Structure formats: C-alpha cells, structure tokens
mmCIF file of C-alpha atoms in Angstrom:
data_model
loop_
_atom_site.group_PDB
_atom_site.id
_atom_site.type_symbol
_atom_site.label_atom_id
_atom_site.label_comp_id
_atom_site.label_asym_id
_atom_site.label_seq_id
_atom_site.Cartn_x
_atom_site.Cartn_y
_atom_site.Cartn_z
ATOM 1 C CA MET F 1 149.585 66.406 56.052
ATOM 2 C CA ALA F 2 149.075 68.218 59.424
ATOM 3 C CA VAL F 3 150.486 67.391 62.690
ATOM 4 C CA PRO F 4 147.909 66.145 65.278
ATOM 5 C CA LEU F 5 146.760 68.676 67.769
ATOM 6 C CA SER F 6 147.342 65.872 70.439
ATOM 7 C CA TYR F 7 151.194 66.097 69.742
ATOM 8 C CA SER F 8 151.123 69.783 70.707
ATOM 9 C CA ILE F 9 149.151 69.306 73.971
ATOM 10 C CA ARG F 10 151.434 66.286 74.957
ATOM 11 C CA ASN F 11 154.642 68.436 74.536
ATOM 12 C CA LEU F 12 153.182 70.906 76.906
ATOM 13 C CA ALA F 13 152.189 68.349 79.334
ATOM 14 C CA ALA F 14 155.698 66.744 79.089
ATOM 15 C CA ARG F 15 157.144 70.108 80.168
ATOM 16 C CA ARG F 16 154.916 70.738 83.096
ATOM 17 C CA VAL F 17 157.124 73.155 85.084
ATOM 18 C CA THR F 18 157.880 75.516 82.149
ATOM 19 C CA THR F 19 154.321 75.301 80.893
ATOM 20 C CA ILE F 20 152.835 76.176 84.376
ATOM 21 C CA PHE F 21 155.308 79.085 84.894
ATOM 22 C CA THR F 22 154.834 80.511 81.320
ATOM 23 C CA ALA F 23 151.077 80.228 81.412
ATOM 24 C CA GLY F 24 150.994 81.626 85.022
ATOM 25 C CA GLY F 25 152.787 84.795 83.725
ATOM 26 C CA MET F 26 150.185 85.109 80.963
ATOM 27 C CA ALA F 27 147.394 84.547 83.570
ATOM 28 C CA LEU F 28 148.593 87.514 85.580
ATOM 29 C CA VAL F 29 148.640 89.849 82.631
ATOM 30 C CA VAL F 30 145.105 88.558 81.612
ATOM 31 C CA PHE F 31 143.861 89.105 85.297
ATOM 32 C CA VAL F 32 144.925 92.800 85.232
ATOM 33 C CA PHE F 33 143.396 93.149 81.788
ATOM 34 C CA ALA F 34 140.088 91.593 82.849
ATOM 35 C CA ALA F 35 140.036 93.397 86.353
ATOM 36 C CA THR F 36 140.570 96.891 84.693
ATOM 37 C CA LEU F 37 137.568 96.221 82.376
ATOM 38 C CA MET F 38 135.523 94.695 85.099
ATOM 39 C CA LEU F 39 136.183 97.862 87.323
ATOM 40 C CA ALA F 40 135.075 100.197 84.451
ATOM 41 C CA GLU F 41 132.135 97.994 83.555
ATOM 42 C CA GLY F 42 131.054 97.751 87.280
ATOM 43 C CA LEU F 43 131.128 101.541 87.541
ATOM 44 C CA ARG F 44 129.021 101.945 84.449
ATOM 45 C CA GLN F 45 126.493 99.257 85.568
ATOM 46 C CA THR F 46 126.163 100.888 88.965
ATOM 47 C CA LEU F 47 125.402 104.216 87.606
ATOM 48 C CA VAL F 48 122.977 103.009 84.868
ATOM 49 C CA ALA F 49 121.204 101.013 87.448
ATOM 50 C CA THR F 50 120.859 104.225 89.449
ATOM 51 C CA GLY F 51 118.390 105.337 86.996
ATOM 52 C CA SER F 52 115.085 104.169 85.549
ATOM 53 C CA PRO F 53 113.964 104.725 82.036
ATOM 54 C CA ARG F 54 110.489 105.677 83.221
ATOM 55 C CA ASN F 55 112.005 108.924 84.961
ATOM 56 C CA VAL F 56 113.170 112.094 83.529
ATOM 57 C CA LEU F 57 115.433 114.719 85.161
ATOM 58 C CA PHE F 58 115.087 118.321 84.605
ATOM 59 C CA LEU F 59 118.441 120.129 85.237
ATOM 60 C CA ARG F 60 119.834 123.607 84.214
ATOM 61 C CA GLN F 61 121.048 123.687 80.614
ATOM 62 C CA GLY F 62 124.457 122.388 80.238
ATOM 63 C CA ALA F 63 124.802 120.905 83.707
ATOM 64 C CA GLU F 64 126.774 117.752 83.618
ATOM 65 C CA ALA F 65 126.320 116.967 87.259
ATOM 66 C CA GLU F 66 123.462 117.460 89.667
ATOM 67 C CA ILE F 67 125.696 119.551 91.994
ATOM 68 C CA GLN F 68 126.291 121.997 89.036
ATOM 69 C CA SER F 69 122.590 122.366 88.284
ATOM 70 C CA SER F 70 120.087 124.963 89.683
ATOM 71 C CA VAL F 71 116.293 124.763 88.973
ATOM 72 C CA SER F 72 114.014 127.668 90.349
ATOM 73 C CA ARG F 73 110.899 127.012 92.162
ATOM 74 C CA ASP F 74 109.028 128.572 89.286
ATOM 75 C CA GLU F 75 110.529 126.384 86.726
ATOM 76 C CA ALA F 76 109.898 123.315 89.028
ATOM 77 C CA ALA F 77 106.227 124.257 89.353
ATOM 78 C CA THR F 78 106.026 124.673 85.512
ATOM 79 C CA VAL F 79 107.374 121.252 84.567
ATOM 80 C CA SER F 80 105.518 119.576 87.285
ATOM 81 C CA ALA F 81 102.263 120.465 85.557
ATOM 82 C CA PHE F 82 103.353 118.947 82.151
ATOM 83 C CA PRO F 83 100.415 116.431 81.440
ATOM 84 C CA GLU F 84 103.241 113.890 80.237
ATOM 85 C CA ILE F 85 104.035 113.355 83.876
ATOM 86 C CA ALA F 86 102.419 110.553 85.690
ATOM 87 C CA THR F 87 100.104 110.888 88.662
ATOM 88 C CA ASP F 88 99.324 108.863 91.800
ATOM 89 C CA THR F 89 95.811 107.581 92.517
ATOM 90 C CA ALA F 90 94.906 111.000 94.024
ATOM 91 C CA GLY F 91 95.883 112.685 90.845
ATOM 92 C CA THR F 92 99.021 114.336 92.330
ATOM 93 C CA PRO F 93 102.147 114.431 89.809
ATOM 94 C CA LEU F 94 104.794 111.967 90.710
ATOM 95 C CA VAL F 95 107.456 114.678 90.948
ATOM 96 C CA SER F 96 110.376 114.833 93.368
ATOM 97 C CA ASN F 97 112.141 118.377 93.855
ATOM 98 C CA GLU F 98 115.617 117.504 94.834
ATOM 99 C CA LEU F 99 118.729 119.261 96.308
ATOM 100 C CA VAL F 100 122.087 117.582 96.185
ATOM 101 C CA VAL F 101 125.036 118.813 98.128
ATOM 102 C CA LEU F 102 128.292 117.309 99.364
ATOM 103 C CA MET F 103 129.717 116.856 102.929
ATOM 104 C CA THR F 104 132.574 114.973 104.345
ATOM 105 C CA LEU F 105 132.525 111.972 106.679
ATOM 106 C CA PRO F 106 135.374 109.967 108.180
ATOM 107 C CA ARG F 107 135.767 106.232 106.899
ATOM 108 C CA LYS F 108 135.539 103.413 109.350
ATOM 109 C CA ASP F 109 138.641 101.725 108.064
ATOM 110 C CA THR F 110 141.288 104.487 107.780
ATOM 111 C CA GLY F 111 139.447 107.532 109.387
ATOM 112 C CA ALA F 112 140.213 109.558 106.205
ATOM 113 C CA VAL F 113 137.459 111.945 105.192
ATOM 114 C CA SER F 114 135.552 111.536 101.963
ATOM 115 C CA ASN F 115 132.840 113.403 100.158
ATOM 116 C CA VAL F 116 129.401 111.992 100.327
ATOM 117 C CA VAL F 117 126.252 113.058 98.669
ATOM 118 C CA ILE F 118 123.453 114.491 100.697
ATOM 119 C CA ARG F 119 120.073 114.417 98.756
ATOM 120 C CA GLY F 120 117.038 116.596 99.758
ATOM 121 C CA THR F 121 114.037 114.607 99.018
ATOM 122 C CA ASN F 122 110.152 114.566 99.388
ATOM 123 C CA ALA F 123 107.522 111.860 99.722
ATOM 124 C CA ASN F 124 107.569 111.067 95.807
ATOM 125 C CA SER F 125 111.312 110.448 95.744
ATOM 126 C CA LEU F 126 110.782 106.721 96.824
ATOM 127 C CA ALA F 127 107.517 106.520 94.808
ATOM 128 C CA ILE F 128 109.395 107.125 91.620
ATOM 129 C CA ARG F 129 112.268 104.839 92.711
ATOM 130 C CA PRO F 130 110.410 101.844 93.859
ATOM 131 C CA ASP F 131 113.424 99.486 94.099
ATOM 132 C CA ILE F 132 114.762 101.519 97.058
ATOM 133 C CA ARG F 133 113.370 99.915 100.367
ATOM 134 C CA ILE F 134 113.905 100.947 103.929
ATOM 135 C CA THR F 135 115.625 98.057 105.845
ATOM 136 C CA SER F 136 115.690 99.663 109.307
ATOM 137 C CA GLY F 137 113.903 102.644 110.963
ATOM 138 C CA ARG F 138 111.865 104.972 108.896
ATOM 139 C CA THR F 139 112.003 107.887 106.392
ATOM 140 C CA PRO F 140 112.879 111.155 107.692
ATOM 141 C CA ALA F 141 109.925 113.041 108.940
ATOM 142 C CA PRO F 142 108.978 116.387 107.019
ATOM 143 C CA GLY F 143 109.880 119.429 108.788
ATOM 144 C CA LYS F 144 112.414 117.777 111.224
ATOM 145 C CA TYR F 145 116.302 117.464 111.072
ATOM 146 C CA GLU F 146 116.356 113.816 110.294
ATOM 147 C CA ILE F 147 118.110 111.671 107.773
ATOM 148 C CA MET F 148 118.306 108.151 106.316
ATOM 149 C CA VAL F 149 121.564 106.522 105.253
ATOM 150 C CA GLY F 150 122.209 104.269 102.175
ATOM 151 C CA ASN F 151 123.531 100.818 102.901
ATOM 152 C CA SER F 152 126.847 101.378 101.414
ATOM 153 C CA ILE F 153 127.423 104.707 103.354
ATOM 154 C CA ALA F 154 126.333 102.909 106.762
ATOM 155 C CA LYS F 155 128.915 100.121 106.077
ATOM 156 C CA ARG F 156 131.750 102.369 105.291
ATOM 157 C CA PHE F 157 131.507 105.499 107.298
ATOM 158 C CA ARG F 158 131.524 106.453 111.047
ATOM 159 C CA GLY F 159 128.512 107.938 112.839
ATOM 160 C CA THR F 160 125.866 106.624 110.407
ATOM 161 C CA ALA F 161 124.366 104.060 112.834
ATOM 162 C CA MET F 162 120.751 104.328 113.865
ATOM 163 C CA GLY F 163 120.278 106.970 116.537
ATOM 164 C CA ASN F 164 123.571 108.803 115.770
ATOM 165 C CA MET F 165 123.680 112.398 115.177
ATOM 166 C CA LEU F 166 125.556 113.915 112.219
ATOM 167 C CA ARG F 167 126.390 117.588 112.035
ATOM 168 C CA PHE F 168 126.345 119.447 108.661
ATOM 169 C CA GLY F 169 124.821 122.644 107.563
ATOM 170 C CA ASN F 170 125.286 123.985 111.015
ATOM 171 C CA ARG F 171 122.600 121.649 112.296
ATOM 172 C CA ASN F 172 122.739 118.237 114.082
ATOM 173 C CA TRP F 173 120.685 115.547 111.994
ATOM 174 C CA LEU F 174 119.359 112.352 113.608
ATOM 175 C CA VAL F 175 119.893 109.164 111.780
ATOM 176 C CA VAL F 176 116.415 107.502 111.839
ATOM 177 C CA GLY F 177 116.543 105.051 109.026
ATOM 178 C CA HIS F 178 118.890 102.872 106.610
ATOM 179 C CA PHE F 179 117.779 102.084 103.218
ATOM 180 C CA ASP F 180 118.795 99.584 100.723
ATOM 181 C CA ALA F 181 119.387 100.705 97.010
ATOM 182 C CA GLY F 182 121.024 97.547 95.720
ATOM 183 C CA ASN F 183 123.973 98.077 93.590
ATOM 184 C CA THR F 184 123.134 101.612 92.587
ATOM 185 C CA GLY F 185 124.738 105.115 93.108
ATOM 186 C CA PHE F 186 121.822 105.873 95.552
ATOM 187 C CA ALA F 187 123.236 103.336 98.034
ATOM 188 C CA SER F 188 126.217 105.819 98.367
ATOM 189 C CA GLU F 189 123.863 108.784 99.503
ATOM 190 C CA ILE F 190 122.247 110.267 102.542
ATOM 191 C CA TRP F 191 118.707 111.506 102.181
ATOM 192 C CA GLY F 192 116.827 114.032 104.231
ATOM 193 C CA ASP F 193 113.905 116.325 103.949
ATOM 194 C CA ILE F 194 114.233 118.772 101.016
ATOM 195 C CA ASP F 195 112.787 121.945 102.850
ATOM 196 C CA GLN F 196 115.157 121.388 105.811
ATOM 197 C CA LEU F 197 118.086 120.898 103.823
ATOM 198 C CA MET F 198 117.442 123.889 101.632
ATOM 199 C CA GLN F 199 117.216 125.924 104.806
ATOM 200 C CA ALA F 200 120.281 124.409 106.255
ATOM 201 C CA PHE F 201 122.589 125.099 103.107
ATOM 202 C CA ARG F 202 120.721 128.434 102.349
ATOM 203 C CA ARG F 203 119.603 127.480 98.883
ATOM 204 C CA ASN F 204 116.580 129.075 97.116
ATOM 205 C CA ALA F 205 116.671 126.799 94.215
ATOM 206 C CA TYR F 206 116.497 123.070 93.717
ATOM 207 C CA SER F 207 119.413 121.047 92.049
ATOM 208 C CA LEU F 208 116.990 119.129 89.921
ATOM 209 C CA VAL F 209 113.445 117.905 89.521
ATOM 210 C CA ALA F 210 112.872 114.080 88.953
ATOM 211 C CA ALA F 211 109.552 113.054 87.587
ATOM 212 C CA ARG F 212 107.941 109.800 86.538
ATOM 213 C CA LEU F 213 106.848 109.627 82.943
ATOM 214 C CA ALA F 214 103.356 108.598 82.175
ATOM 215 C CA ASP F 215 104.679 106.917 79.009
ATOM 216 C CA THR F 216 108.256 106.292 78.174
ATOM 217 C CA ALA F 217 107.822 107.947 74.722
ATOM 218 C CA ASN F 218 106.592 111.204 76.318
ATOM 219 C CA LEU F 219 110.240 112.659 76.666
ATOM 220 C CA GLU F 220 110.267 113.949 73.055
ATOM 221 C CA THR F 221 107.073 115.964 73.696
ATOM 222 C CA ILE F 222 108.524 117.236 76.935
ATOM 223 C CA GLU F 223 111.640 118.477 75.219
ATOM 224 C CA LYS F 224 109.499 120.356 72.591
ATOM 225 C CA ARG F 225 107.531 121.913 75.464
ATOM 226 C CA ILE F 226 110.784 123.195 77.145
ATOM 227 C CA ALA F 227 112.029 124.359 73.867
ATOM 228 C CA ALA F 228 108.813 126.411 73.179
ATOM 229 C CA ASP F 229 108.816 128.050 76.707
ATOM 230 C CA PRO F 230 111.253 130.918 77.115
ATOM 231 C CA ARG F 231 110.866 130.863 80.863
ATOM 232 C CA LEU F 232 112.632 127.419 80.975
ATOM 233 C CA THR F 233 116.378 127.223 80.828
ATOM 234 C CA LEU F 234 116.154 123.454 81.369
ATOM 235 C CA ASP F 235 117.518 120.160 79.866
ATOM 236 C CA ALA F 236 114.973 117.200 80.157
ATOM 237 C CA VAL F 237 117.345 113.974 80.346
ATOM 238 C CA ARG F 238 116.156 110.363 80.779
ATOM 239 C CA GLU F 239 117.425 109.356 84.161
ATOM 240 C CA THR F 240 119.408 106.270 83.067
ATOM 241 C CA VAL F 241 121.203 108.252 80.212
ATOM 242 C CA PHE F 242 122.220 110.928 82.711
ATOM 243 C CA TYR F 243 123.632 108.637 85.217
ATOM 244 C CA GLU F 244 125.417 106.537 82.403
ATOM 245 C CA LYS F 245 127.119 109.884 81.410
ATOM 246 C CA GLN F 246 128.145 110.305 84.973
ATOM 247 C CA SER F 247 130.343 107.199 84.605
ATOM 248 C CA GLU F 248 132.187 108.027 81.336
ATOM 249 C CA MET F 249 135.077 110.067 82.578
ATOM 250 C CA MET F 250 135.906 107.758 85.498
ATOM 251 C CA ALA F 251 135.475 104.702 83.192
ATOM 252 C CA ASP F 252 137.640 106.163 80.536
ATOM 253 C CA PHE F 253 140.436 106.901 82.995
ATOM 254 C CA LEU F 254 140.265 103.294 84.339
ATOM 255 C CA ARG F 255 140.409 101.739 80.825
ATOM 256 C CA VAL F 256 143.299 103.904 79.729
ATOM 257 C CA LEU F 257 145.321 103.229 82.990
ATOM 258 C CA GLY F 258 144.636 99.570 83.001
ATOM 259 C CA ILE F 259 145.315 98.802 79.365
ATOM 260 C CA SER F 260 148.515 100.969 79.468
ATOM 261 C CA LEU F 261 149.672 98.828 82.526
ATOM 262 C CA THR F 262 148.492 95.554 80.646
ATOM 263 C CA ILE F 263 150.481 96.407 77.557
ATOM 264 C CA ILE F 264 153.579 96.771 79.650
ATOM 265 C CA PHE F 265 153.102 93.454 81.466
ATOM 266 C CA SER F 266 152.173 91.702 78.291
ATOM 267 C CA LEU F 267 155.560 92.348 76.896
ATOM 268 C CA GLY F 268 157.048 90.506 79.615
ATOM 269 C CA ALA F 269 154.448 87.700 79.372
ATOM 270 C CA MET F 270 155.268 87.356 75.543
ATOM 271 C CA ILE F 271 159.024 87.407 76.055
ATOM 272 C CA GLY F 272 158.462 84.532 78.478
ATOM 273 C CA ALA F 273 156.296 82.666 76.109
ATOM 274 C CA MET F 274 159.054 83.063 73.356
ATOM 275 C CA ILE F 275 161.706 81.914 75.637
ATOM 276 C CA THR F 276 159.700 78.795 76.532
ATOM 277 C CA MET F 277 159.121 78.114 72.876
ATOM 278 C CA TYR F 278 162.770 78.582 71.755
ATOM 279 C CA SER F 279 163.784 76.233 74.527
ATOM 280 C CA SER F 280 161.171 73.838 73.231
ATOM 281 C CA VAL F 281 162.517 73.947 69.700
ATOM 282 C CA ALA F 282 166.183 73.762 70.880
ATOM 283 C CA SER F 283 165.440 70.483 72.852
ATOM 284 C CA ARG F 284 163.507 68.753 70.065
ATOM 285 C CA THR F 285 165.525 69.311 66.828
ATOM 286 C CA ALA F 286 165.687 65.415 66.661
ATOM 287 C CA GLU F 287 161.857 65.241 66.770
ATOM 288 C CA ILE F 288 161.545 67.963 64.194
ATOM 289 C CA GLY F 289 163.881 66.248 61.889
ATOM 290 C CA THR F 290 161.974 62.933 62.357
ATOM 291 C CA LEU F 291 158.741 64.694 61.470
ATOM 292 C CA ARG F 292 160.038 66.224 58.355
ATOM 293 C CA ALA F 293 161.345 62.661 57.454
ATOM 294 C CA LEU F 294 158.060 61.342 57.967
ATOM 295 C CA GLY F 295 156.668 63.775 55.396
ATOM 296 C CA PHE F 296 155.137 66.601 57.617
ATOM 297 C CA THR F 297 155.771 69.889 55.614
ATOM 298 C CA ARG F 298 157.432 72.968 56.875
ATOM 299 C CA LYS F 299 153.969 74.673 57.200
ATOM 300 C CA ALA F 300 152.722 71.680 59.286
ATOM 301 C CA ILE F 301 155.694 72.135 61.578
ATOM 302 C CA LEU F 302 155.110 75.827 62.002
ATOM 303 C CA THR F 303 151.384 75.205 62.692
ATOM 304 C CA ALA F 304 152.209 72.740 65.297
ATOM 305 C CA PHE F 305 154.600 74.780 67.226
ATOM 306 C CA LEU F 306 152.248 77.750 66.868
ATOM 307 C CA MET F 307 149.475 75.827 68.457
ATOM 308 C CA GLU F 308 151.421 74.950 71.303
ATOM 309 C CA SER F 309 151.969 78.536 71.994
ATOM 310 C CA VAL F 310 148.335 79.201 71.509
ATOM 311 C CA PHE F 311 147.485 76.470 73.901
ATOM 312 C CA LEU F 312 149.697 78.210 76.424
ATOM 313 C CA GLY F 313 147.945 81.554 75.836
ATOM 314 C CA VAL F 314 144.466 79.666 76.387
ATOM 315 C CA LEU F 315 145.657 78.059 79.611
ATOM 316 C CA GLY F 316 146.976 81.645 80.727
ATOM 317 C CA GLY F 317 143.602 83.371 79.558
ATOM 318 C CA LEU F 318 141.564 80.711 81.669
ATOM 319 C CA GLY F 319 143.687 81.039 84.621
ATOM 320 C CA GLY F 320 143.555 84.871 84.492
ATOM 321 C CA LEU F 321 139.717 84.687 84.076
ATOM 322 C CA ILE F 322 139.185 82.363 86.823
ATOM 323 C CA GLY F 323 141.381 84.626 89.210
ATOM 324 C CA ALA F 324 139.328 87.673 87.896
ATOM 325 C CA SER F 325 135.974 86.281 88.316
ATOM 326 C CA LEU F 326 136.651 86.009 92.054
ATOM 327 C CA LEU F 327 136.682 89.854 92.142
ATOM 328 C CA ASN F 328 132.923 89.611 91.506
ATOM 329 C CA PHE F 329 132.548 89.243 95.206
ATOM 330 C CA LEU F 330 134.281 92.452 96.052
ATOM 331 C CA THR F 331 133.151 95.869 96.568
ATOM 332 C CA PHE F 332 135.369 99.016 95.463
ATOM 333 C CA SER F 333 134.816 102.463 96.348
ATOM 334 C CA THR F 334 136.431 105.692 94.663
ATOM 335 C CA THR F 335 135.826 109.173 94.013
ATOM 336 C CA ASN F 336 133.567 109.866 91.092
ATOM 337 C CA PHE F 337 135.527 112.585 89.144
ATOM 338 C CA GLN F 338 132.260 114.031 87.886
ATOM 339 C CA THR F 339 130.491 114.475 91.101
ATOM 340 C CA PHE F 340 133.608 114.612 93.496
ATOM 341 C CA SER F 341 131.738 112.185 95.843
ATOM 342 C CA ASP F 342 132.498 108.781 97.176
ATOM 343 C CA LEU F 343 130.830 105.967 95.065
ATOM 344 C CA SER F 344 130.941 102.171 96.017
ATOM 345 C CA PHE F 345 130.274 99.583 93.280
ATOM 346 C CA GLN F 346 131.301 96.026 92.382
ATOM 347 C CA PHE F 347 133.440 94.460 89.718
ATOM 348 C CA ALA F 348 131.418 93.134 86.816
ATOM 349 C CA LEU F 349 132.556 90.168 84.531
ATOM 350 C CA THR F 350 130.371 90.267 81.486
ATOM 351 C CA PRO F 351 130.734 87.830 78.282
ATOM 352 C CA ALA F 352 132.176 90.584 76.372
ATOM 353 C CA ILE F 353 134.979 91.172 78.809
ATOM 354 C CA ALA F 354 135.598 87.321 79.007
ATOM 355 C CA THR F 355 135.757 87.187 75.200
ATOM 356 C CA SER F 356 138.213 90.212 74.967
ATOM 357 C CA SER F 357 140.420 88.662 77.659
ATOM 358 C CA MET F 358 140.594 85.327 75.795
ATOM 359 C CA ILE F 359 141.438 87.064 72.454
ATOM 360 C CA PHE F 360 144.077 89.103 74.243
ATOM 361 C CA ALA F 361 145.582 85.821 75.957
ATOM 362 C CA VAL F 362 145.687 83.959 72.560
ATOM 363 C CA THR F 363 147.267 86.907 70.691
ATOM 364 C CA MET F 364 150.107 86.938 73.396
ATOM 365 C CA GLY F 365 150.475 83.237 72.458
ATOM 366 C CA ILE F 366 150.683 83.709 68.940
ATOM 367 C CA VAL F 367 153.079 86.801 68.980
ATOM 368 C CA GLY F 368 155.287 85.076 71.580
ATOM 369 C CA GLY F 369 155.463 81.757 69.668
ATOM 370 C CA PHE F 370 155.513 83.094 66.123
ATOM 371 C CA LEU F 371 159.387 83.418 65.826
ATOM 372 C CA PRO F 372 160.255 80.043 67.623
ATOM 373 C CA ALA F 373 157.673 78.316 65.423
ATOM 374 C CA ILE F 374 159.425 79.892 62.243
ATOM 375 C CA GLN F 375 162.684 78.714 63.542
ATOM 376 C CA ALA F 376 161.411 75.081 63.917
ATOM 377 C CA ALA F 377 159.726 74.950 60.391
ATOM 378 C CA ARG F 378 163.098 76.426 58.584
ATOM 379 C CA MET F 379 165.044 73.330 60.055
ATOM 380 C CA GLY F 380 166.466 70.843 57.342
ATOM 381 C CA ILE F 381 166.001 67.344 57.859
ATOM 382 C CA VAL F 382 169.500 66.583 57.647
ATOM 383 C CA ASP F 383 170.658 69.399 59.948
ATOM 384 C CA ALA F 384 167.945 68.695 62.450
ATOM 385 C CA LEU F 385 168.959 65.041 62.788
ATOM 386 C CA ARG F 386 172.536 65.942 62.794
ATOM 387 C CA GLN F 387 172.398 68.356 65.599
ATOM 388 C CA SER F 388 170.635 65.708 67.635
#
C-alpha cells in the first residue's frame, strides 16, 4: 500500500520556512544552470540567424573566419559567373564581393574600446539579405566615404549617431544611415562601400564573396565546379552553416564554464536538501512509527520521503526557470573568440533547456533526499514509537 502523494505535499506545506529556503537554494542553482545554457543558445541562434540557407559564401580554403579569408578578384569573377547563382530581373548575378576588417570604438557606458566589424559591401549585399532594413538615413553612396551603422552598434558605441564622423583607415567616414538587422550578427557591424574600404585598408583581395543560390540544392554542383577548377582555392559554404560554426568555440566555453559552476553550487543545494529532509525525518519519528503500524511498508515510507525531496526539486526548478525566463528580455554583448569582434545577442530559453533544467532540479532533489528517505524507511515500529 502506497502513502498518498498528498501526505508528502502537506508535510512540505507544514514546514513552509524550511521548504522555502531549501527550494530557494535549488532555484538559484537552476537559475545559473539555465542562464548558462540560454547564453550559449542565444549566441548560437544569433549567428545562425545571421545567415540564409539560400546564400553561399566563397572563402579561402581552410579559413575559419571572414577576417582570415582572401579571395582574389579573378576568383570572385569566376564564381560570379557560375550558372547556379541567382540573377535579378536584369540578369545580373546576385553576388556581393565583401571585405571584412576590424576597428576599435569606445563604448557609451564605460568608454572602454572594443573591436567592431567593418564590412565593405555593394548594392547586392542588401538584395541577398532582405531581412535587413534601413531604419533611418540611407545606404552609403558608391565612391564616397560614407557608412551605415547596425542598430546594436548605434545603441552601444559612441560616435555612431547620424551625421557623426568616424575616423579609421586614415580617412573620415560620415554616418549616413542606421539599419536594423534584427537579432543577427549583422546588427553588430558597420557597412560601407567596398571599393572605398579596400582603398582605405590597402587591400587588393576581397575577404569573401556572398551569393544567392538559384536553388538551395545547387551547392553540391558548385562544390564540384570548384574542385574541378585548379584556378580556384576556395571553399563554398552555406551561409547558415558558416555562421553557426562561428558560435561553436564561444558557446562551448560558456557551457563548460557554466556547468562547472553549476556543479559546485549544486553540491551546496543538495546538502541543503539533505539537511532539510534529515530534520524532517527526525521530527516525525512518531508519524513514521504510526504509518508502519497502519501497514505501510518500508518501501512505501521510502517512496513518500523521496517524493517530498522530489517536490522540493520541482519547486526549486520552477523558481529557477521563472527567474531565468526574465533574462529573455536582456541583451548581452561579448567578444566572439573566433572573430575577435564585439557581438550582441539575447538569452534564449528553449523547451530543451527548460526540460534539462527541470531534470537537473529533480535529480538534485532525489540525490539530496535519498539518504534521509532510507533512514526513515529503516525505522522499526517499536523504536519509532519509543523515540517519540
């Protein structure tokens, strides 16, 4: 015969103070656990959202970041002529030759400088990334020292307001526009005319070529063309895949750091749960003796006390998740280890993270309550009633 679950719940309610403090400690641990996973997931989602499955990037073979890549003008002209590349209504290939360099800008809040991505673009850059829209001003005019600034950069860095001048590459650049790139990496960039930026930074080669595929299935054909042409020392990578890889190193670092901290904190939470349950067992020896006298087995007693501990874990898990869900409204910025540039992104709470957090919380409850539950189950009827 099993002890009703309501018995375990009522006992937790009867000891409100200890229940609240123990569940609160577990909630803090779950909060750290969930926040770490949300941070890594937010970084991954931001960089994946930066790309489109319809776009392909041509980069130097083996280049893991845009700033490491170099594509000659001849190579760019060759890949632009591939028939698998989409064209506009005038028949012009939707290809964007781009330069990616870094510069430093002071932050508005602290004044400390951080690396910011400068991307040289042409008219097709916006055509192949239709989700980017101009929110104020206009796009930089070809042949002029003009730039437009991503919304995330405009919020966090000095000198990026409309009409301001930024100096880099030994030239002064006029801010003529702001653009909204949503929750993507492009929002943390500054765009200017490709030809002017290549002159300013004395570059003869592009960093990459971005192109719109006529069909998403065309990538394999393009890879075969490149492999068969000895003039091309390039990799063709789907844009979403490339930017997802950009997140791997930083996301792995965040996960390892966060989970290490969580394990340390969870030891304290489990000890707290154990103390609470031992205290509960010690104060209820008469109850345990009575339950045994009424015919409840040792297994039923063990299950009942273990369920109390599980309920503590559930309460802590729910509290931690509710607190972590508020982080969805915050934006976090850090240096991407792979590009060494500042990147802004939001925490992301997914069903998988919520499930993992609840499993973690319940596990803490089971581990913390196991030994006290065994102690309760091993009590003899006579001894329990005598101790009372």
